[in-house]
Amino acid sequence: MIRFTYAYLREQLQGILEAGYEPLTCRAYAERKNALPVRTWVNRVDVDFSLKKADSIRGLFDELGVKATFFVRLHAPEYNAFDFENFRILQAIQRSGHEIGYHSEVMDEAAVWGEDPAVSLRRDLAVMEAMLGQRVIGVASHGGLTGVNNLDFWKERRPSDFGLVYEAYDHEPEFNVFQESLYVSDSEWTRWKCYDKGRLIEGDRRSPAEHALDGHAVLHTLVHPDTYYHRHFYE
């Protein structure tokens, strides 16, 4: 079984860089869509449960000169994005040149509060932008354990309807990274999974650095800070 230590993650990041990939935030991918590097690495972080662990991931990125997009929740019972320490961490992420996006749960909000999810999204974006002092141009729909699919919000809507440039899984030609990349995620906690241009590759548990050796034009990685530790999972 893989031990998802910070040291192991560092090895993965180094391996991707040594394979010749240039790391981009989601914002940079959208901005450079028509002139991408020969080997493009879209680097995404979903902060599901711990901004303090996200700060450790940021430290690894900064050490290696790697940029990423961090998607942050606003209504997580596990963390308050704007408490004293977490807001300090968000500021550090900004100062390091990373992008911060919104990890959206608007369908969950609609189910709990009985309101239009579009109203929820606009309010959440306004709150984030006011606190961060900068425009938020991208969202990634959070997948929790509620049985509600937050991606359903986008079935008949476009990011541009809300002043956004992208949603992480959208099919708009301005972004569409999930369908145009080799996507590798640690979202199964103890093992990797991958999608090739939107199609799940059953049984392929190779790590991002191993996939990088295949030379895909666009490698898209998603990590969750909660997965990683120094010595053991329960530290």
mmCIF file of C-alpha atoms in Angstrom:
data_model
loop_
_atom_site.group_PDB
_atom_site.id
_atom_site.type_symbol
_atom_site.label_atom_id
_atom_site.label_comp_id
_atom_site.label_asym_id
_atom_site.label_seq_id
_atom_site.Cartn_x
_atom_site.Cartn_y
_atom_site.Cartn_z
ATOM 1 C CA MET A 1 0.000 0.000 0.000
ATOM 2 C CA ILE A 2 1.251 3.475 -0.830
ATOM 3 C CA ARG A 3 2.128 5.666 2.146
ATOM 4 C CA PHE A 4 0.842 9.099 1.190
ATOM 5 C CA THR A 5 3.497 11.074 3.058
ATOM 6 C CA TYR A 6 4.573 14.594 2.178
ATOM 7 C CA ALA A 7 7.928 13.100 1.177
ATOM 8 C CA TYR A 8 6.134 10.799 -1.267
ATOM 9 C CA LEU A 9 4.200 13.734 -2.730
ATOM 10 C CA ARG A 10 7.437 15.663 -3.144
ATOM 11 C CA GLU A 11 8.844 12.722 -5.138
ATOM 12 C CA GLN A 12 5.770 12.818 -7.374
ATOM 13 C CA LEU A 13 6.122 16.545 -8.018
ATOM 14 C CA GLN A 14 9.811 16.174 -8.801
ATOM 15 C CA GLY A 15 9.097 13.292 -11.148
ATOM 16 C CA ILE A 16 6.593 15.340 -13.139
ATOM 17 C CA LEU A 17 9.041 18.228 -13.421
ATOM 18 C CA GLU A 18 11.880 15.907 -14.463
ATOM 19 C CA ALA A 19 9.640 14.544 -17.235
ATOM 20 C CA GLY A 20 9.636 18.048 -18.725
ATOM 21 C CA TYR A 21 6.227 19.339 -17.653
ATOM 22 C CA GLU A 22 5.518 23.025 -17.049
ATOM 23 C CA PRO A 23 3.127 23.526 -14.116
ATOM 24 C CA LEU A 24 0.135 25.817 -14.664
ATOM 25 C CA THR A 25 -2.739 26.972 -12.502
ATOM 26 C CA CYS A 26 -6.230 26.483 -13.899
ATOM 27 C CA ARG A 27 -6.312 30.216 -14.605
ATOM 28 C CA ALA A 28 -3.041 30.042 -16.549
ATOM 29 C CA TYR A 29 -4.322 27.041 -18.520
ATOM 30 C CA ALA A 30 -7.372 29.022 -19.626
ATOM 31 C CA GLU A 31 -5.258 32.072 -20.470
ATOM 32 C CA ARG A 32 -2.729 30.049 -22.476
ATOM 33 C CA LYS A 33 -5.166 27.591 -24.023
ATOM 34 C CA ASN A 34 -4.152 28.538 -27.574
ATOM 35 C CA ALA A 35 -0.410 28.412 -26.888
ATOM 36 C CA LEU A 36 0.255 25.743 -24.279
ATOM 37 C CA PRO A 37 3.679 24.336 -23.378
ATOM 38 C CA VAL A 38 4.650 21.136 -25.208
ATOM 39 C CA ARG A 39 4.118 19.280 -21.931
ATOM 40 C CA THR A 40 1.495 21.018 -19.810
ATOM 41 C CA TRP A 41 0.801 20.161 -16.189
ATOM 42 C CA VAL A 42 -2.446 21.551 -14.729
ATOM 43 C CA ASN A 43 -1.981 21.442 -10.964
ATOM 44 C CA ARG A 44 -5.147 21.410 -8.827
ATOM 45 C CA VAL A 45 -5.701 21.122 -5.071
ATOM 46 C CA ASP A 46 -9.145 20.588 -3.501
ATOM 47 C CA VAL A 47 -9.188 21.627 0.166
ATOM 48 C CA ASP A 48 -11.915 19.374 1.538
ATOM 49 C CA PHE A 49 -11.164 19.212 5.272
ATOM 50 C CA SER A 50 -8.000 21.094 6.262
ATOM 51 C CA LEU A 51 -6.468 24.382 5.226
ATOM 52 C CA LYS A 52 -3.623 23.741 7.668
ATOM 53 C CA LYS A 53 -2.625 20.677 5.645
ATOM 54 C CA ALA A 54 -3.028 22.753 2.492
ATOM 55 C CA ASP A 55 -0.351 25.057 3.895
ATOM 56 C CA SER A 56 2.059 22.111 4.005
ATOM 57 C CA ILE A 57 1.273 21.347 0.360
ATOM 58 C CA ARG A 58 1.875 25.006 -0.499
ATOM 59 C CA GLY A 59 5.271 24.742 1.159
ATOM 60 C CA LEU A 60 6.212 21.839 -1.102
ATOM 61 C CA PHE A 61 5.055 23.719 -4.186
ATOM 62 C CA ASP A 62 6.975 26.838 -3.225
ATOM 63 C CA GLU A 63 10.121 24.843 -2.558
ATOM 64 C CA LEU A 64 9.961 23.350 -6.057
ATOM 65 C CA GLY A 65 8.758 26.487 -7.845
ATOM 66 C CA VAL A 66 5.406 24.929 -8.745
ATOM 67 C CA LYS A 67 2.143 26.898 -9.046
ATOM 68 C CA ALA A 68 -1.303 25.466 -8.362
ATOM 69 C CA THR A 69 -4.971 26.315 -7.986
ATOM 70 C CA PHE A 70 -6.383 25.765 -4.492
ATOM 71 C CA PHE A 71 -10.175 25.327 -4.347
ATOM 72 C CA VAL A 72 -11.569 26.327 -0.956
ATOM 73 C CA ARG A 73 -14.937 25.571 0.653
ATOM 74 C CA LEU A 74 -16.950 28.243 2.455
ATOM 75 C CA HIS A 75 -19.452 26.130 4.376
ATOM 76 C CA ALA A 76 -17.362 23.166 5.529
ATOM 77 C CA PRO A 77 -18.097 22.120 9.122
ATOM 78 C CA GLU A 78 -14.477 20.923 9.228
ATOM 79 C CA TYR A 79 -12.879 24.344 8.780
ATOM 80 C CA ASN A 80 -13.668 28.041 8.713
ATOM 81 C CA ALA A 81 -11.820 29.514 5.737
ATOM 82 C CA PHE A 82 -11.682 32.912 7.402
ATOM 83 C CA ASP A 83 -10.687 32.131 10.972
ATOM 84 C CA PHE A 84 -7.447 33.744 12.139
ATOM 85 C CA GLU A 85 -5.038 30.982 11.118
ATOM 86 C CA ASN A 86 -6.832 29.820 7.977
ATOM 87 C CA PHE A 87 -7.100 33.333 6.582
ATOM 88 C CA ARG A 88 -3.381 33.757 7.220
ATOM 89 C CA ILE A 89 -2.849 30.584 5.173
ATOM 90 C CA LEU A 90 -5.027 31.894 2.342
ATOM 91 C CA GLN A 91 -2.987 35.075 2.306
ATOM 92 C CA ALA A 92 0.218 33.014 2.139
ATOM 93 C CA ILE A 93 -1.196 31.052 -0.801
ATOM 94 C CA GLN A 94 -1.951 34.322 -2.574
ATOM 95 C CA ARG A 95 1.472 35.825 -1.836
ATOM 96 C CA SER A 96 3.130 32.725 -3.276
ATOM 97 C CA GLY A 97 1.414 33.342 -6.607
ATOM 98 C CA HIS A 98 -1.059 30.490 -6.496
ATOM 99 C CA GLU A 99 -4.670 30.807 -7.625
ATOM 100 C CA ILE A 100 -7.568 30.448 -5.194
ATOM 101 C CA GLY A 101 -10.875 29.192 -6.542
ATOM 102 C CA TYR A 102 -14.185 28.266 -4.959
ATOM 103 C CA HIS A 103 -14.925 24.622 -4.058
ATOM 104 C CA SER A 104 -18.639 24.950 -4.714
ATOM 105 C CA GLU A 105 -21.442 23.191 -2.830
ATOM 106 C CA VAL A 106 -24.381 25.169 -4.155
ATOM 107 C CA MET A 107 -26.716 22.195 -4.644
ATOM 108 C CA ASP A 108 -26.097 21.143 -1.050
ATOM 109 C CA GLU A 109 -26.792 24.726 0.012
ATOM 110 C CA ALA A 110 -30.039 24.731 -1.959
ATOM 111 C CA ALA A 111 -31.118 21.459 -0.319
ATOM 112 C CA VAL A 112 -30.333 22.696 3.201
ATOM 113 C CA TRP A 113 -31.532 26.289 2.907
ATOM 114 C CA GLY A 114 -34.300 25.916 0.331
ATOM 115 C CA GLU A 115 -32.988 28.690 -1.879
ATOM 116 C CA ASP A 116 -32.076 29.086 -5.531
ATOM 117 C CA PRO A 117 -28.542 27.675 -5.942
ATOM 118 C CA ALA A 118 -27.718 30.507 -8.351
ATOM 119 C CA VAL A 119 -28.364 32.946 -5.499
ATOM 120 C CA SER A 120 -26.065 30.873 -3.281
ATOM 121 C CA LEU A 121 -23.287 30.888 -5.857
ATOM 122 C CA ARG A 122 -23.392 34.630 -6.446
ATOM 123 C CA ARG A 123 -23.329 35.306 -2.701
ATOM 124 C CA ASP A 124 -20.473 32.882 -2.101
ATOM 125 C CA LEU A 125 -18.375 34.383 -4.878
ATOM 126 C CA ALA A 126 -19.016 37.897 -3.561
ATOM 127 C CA VAL A 127 -17.953 36.830 -0.055
ATOM 128 C CA MET A 128 -14.761 35.177 -1.304
ATOM 129 C CA GLU A 129 -13.824 38.135 -3.480
ATOM 130 C CA ALA A 130 -14.442 40.612 -0.662
ATOM 131 C CA MET A 131 -12.294 38.636 1.755
ATOM 132 C CA LEU A 132 -9.486 37.852 -0.680
ATOM 133 C CA GLY A 133 -9.481 41.263 -2.341
ATOM 134 C CA GLN A 134 -9.360 39.769 -5.809
ATOM 135 C CA ARG A 135 -11.648 38.307 -8.439
ATOM 136 C CA VAL A 136 -12.439 34.589 -8.293
ATOM 137 C CA ILE A 137 -12.655 33.248 -11.850
ATOM 138 C CA GLY A 138 -13.023 29.513 -11.322
ATOM 139 C CA VAL A 139 -14.962 26.947 -9.335
ATOM 140 C CA ALA A 140 -14.680 23.204 -8.818
ATOM 141 C CA SER A 141 -17.800 21.390 -7.665
ATOM 142 C CA HIS A 142 -17.270 19.565 -4.368
ATOM 143 C CA GLY A 143 -18.270 15.929 -4.103
ATOM 144 C CA GLY A 144 -19.301 15.110 -0.556
ATOM 145 C CA LEU A 145 -21.267 12.320 1.108
ATOM 146 C CA THR A 146 -24.661 14.030 1.031
ATOM 147 C CA GLY A 147 -25.978 12.209 -2.026
ATOM 148 C CA VAL A 148 -26.371 15.557 -3.795
ATOM 149 C CA ASN A 149 -24.314 16.094 -6.962
ATOM 150 C CA ASN A 150 -23.077 19.676 -7.079
ATOM 151 C CA LEU A 151 -22.151 19.246 -10.735
ATOM 152 C CA ASP A 152 -25.876 19.066 -11.528
ATOM 153 C CA PHE A 153 -25.935 22.847 -11.166
ATOM 154 C CA TRP A 154 -23.986 23.160 -14.417
ATOM 155 C CA LYS A 155 -26.173 20.944 -16.599
ATOM 156 C CA GLU A 156 -27.988 23.941 -18.075
ATOM 157 C CA ARG A 157 -25.653 26.777 -17.044
ATOM 158 C CA ARG A 158 -22.300 28.098 -18.184
ATOM 159 C CA PRO A 159 -19.510 29.587 -16.056
ATOM 160 C CA SER A 160 -19.743 32.845 -18.007
ATOM 161 C CA ASP A 161 -23.322 33.261 -16.724
ATOM 162 C CA PHE A 162 -21.768 34.063 -13.339
ATOM 163 C CA GLY A 163 -18.735 36.034 -14.476
ATOM 164 C CA LEU A 164 -16.534 32.953 -14.205
ATOM 165 C CA VAL A 165 -13.952 31.750 -16.705
ATOM 166 C CA TYR A 166 -14.272 28.057 -15.905
ATOM 167 C CA GLU A 167 -15.765 25.243 -13.857
ATOM 168 C CA ALA A 168 -13.224 22.472 -13.340
ATOM 169 C CA TYR A 169 -15.231 19.877 -15.286
ATOM 170 C CA ASP A 170 -16.880 22.103 -17.866
ATOM 171 C CA HIS A 171 -17.003 21.296 -21.583
ATOM 172 C CA GLU A 172 -16.638 24.878 -22.753
ATOM 173 C CA PRO A 173 -13.903 25.251 -25.406
ATOM 174 C CA GLU A 174 -12.283 28.039 -23.377
ATOM 175 C CA PHE A 175 -11.337 25.443 -20.714
ATOM 176 C CA ASN A 176 -12.492 21.814 -21.116
ATOM 177 C CA VAL A 177 -9.336 20.504 -19.433
ATOM 178 C CA PHE A 178 -10.887 17.321 -18.018
ATOM 179 C CA GLN A 179 -11.817 16.127 -21.504
ATOM 180 C CA GLU A 180 -8.475 17.113 -23.051
ATOM 181 C CA SER A 181 -6.018 15.671 -20.544
ATOM 182 C CA LEU A 182 -4.748 12.657 -18.676
ATOM 183 C CA TYR A 183 -6.277 13.302 -15.251
ATOM 184 C CA VAL A 184 -4.823 11.652 -12.138
ATOM 185 C CA SER A 185 -6.431 12.016 -8.718
ATOM 186 C CA ASP A 186 -5.853 10.784 -5.165
ATOM 187 C CA SER A 187 -9.573 11.058 -4.416
ATOM 188 C CA GLU A 188 -9.801 7.388 -3.383
ATOM 189 C CA TRP A 189 -7.551 8.241 -0.390
ATOM 190 C CA THR A 190 -5.265 5.184 -0.464
ATOM 191 C CA ARG A 191 -4.703 4.845 -4.212
ATOM 192 C CA TRP A 192 -4.626 6.819 -7.436
ATOM 193 C CA LYS A 193 -7.183 6.733 -10.231
ATOM 194 C CA CYS A 194 -7.019 8.222 -13.695
ATOM 195 C CA TYR A 195 -9.202 9.360 -16.575
ATOM 196 C CA ASP A 196 -7.959 9.663 -20.138
ATOM 197 C CA LYS A 197 -9.828 12.473 -21.886
ATOM 198 C CA GLY A 198 -12.799 12.057 -19.566
ATOM 199 C CA ARG A 199 -12.918 8.251 -19.628
ATOM 200 C CA LEU A 200 -12.104 6.272 -16.480
ATOM 201 C CA ILE A 201 -9.234 3.825 -17.036
ATOM 202 C CA GLU A 202 -10.239 0.855 -14.914
ATOM 203 C CA GLY A 203 -7.480 -0.677 -12.824
ATOM 204 C CA ASP A 204 -4.831 1.930 -13.656
ATOM 205 C CA ARG A 205 -3.430 2.880 -10.246
ATOM 206 C CA ARG A 206 -0.197 4.445 -11.459
ATOM 207 C CA SER A 207 0.994 7.623 -9.803
ATOM 208 C CA PRO A 208 1.243 11.025 -11.515
ATOM 209 C CA ALA A 209 5.019 10.718 -11.939
ATOM 210 C CA GLU A 210 4.558 7.326 -13.613
ATOM 211 C CA HIS A 211 1.957 8.762 -15.989
ATOM 212 C CA ALA A 212 4.283 11.666 -16.766
ATOM 213 C CA LEU A 213 6.732 9.201 -18.319
ATOM 214 C CA ASP A 214 4.120 8.470 -21.026
ATOM 215 C CA GLY A 215 4.505 12.035 -22.333
ATOM 216 C CA HIS A 216 0.867 13.114 -22.449
ATOM 217 C CA ALA A 217 0.466 16.604 -23.898
ATOM 218 C CA VAL A 218 -1.662 17.690 -20.909
ATOM 219 C CA LEU A 219 -1.276 16.064 -17.506
ATOM 220 C CA HIS A 220 -3.914 17.185 -15.005
ATOM 221 C CA THR A 221 -3.382 16.292 -11.350
ATOM 222 C CA LEU A 222 -5.739 16.652 -8.406
ATOM 223 C CA VAL A 223 -4.538 16.203 -4.838
ATOM 224 C CA HIS A 224 -6.353 16.607 -1.536
ATOM 225 C CA PRO A 225 -4.235 17.877 1.392
ATOM 226 C CA ASP A 226 -6.182 15.665 3.802
ATOM 227 C CA THR A 227 -4.628 12.556 2.227
ATOM 228 C CA TYR A 228 -1.039 13.427 3.212
ATOM 229 C CA TYR A 229 0.908 13.172 6.464
ATOM 230 C CA HIS A 230 4.445 13.183 7.861
ATOM 231 C CA ARG A 231 4.450 9.847 9.727
ATOM 232 C CA HIS A 232 0.950 8.387 9.865
ATOM 233 C CA PHE A 233 -2.600 9.180 8.783
ATOM 234 C CA TYR A 234 -3.894 9.993 12.292
ATOM 235 C CA GLU A 235 -1.182 12.450 13.334
#
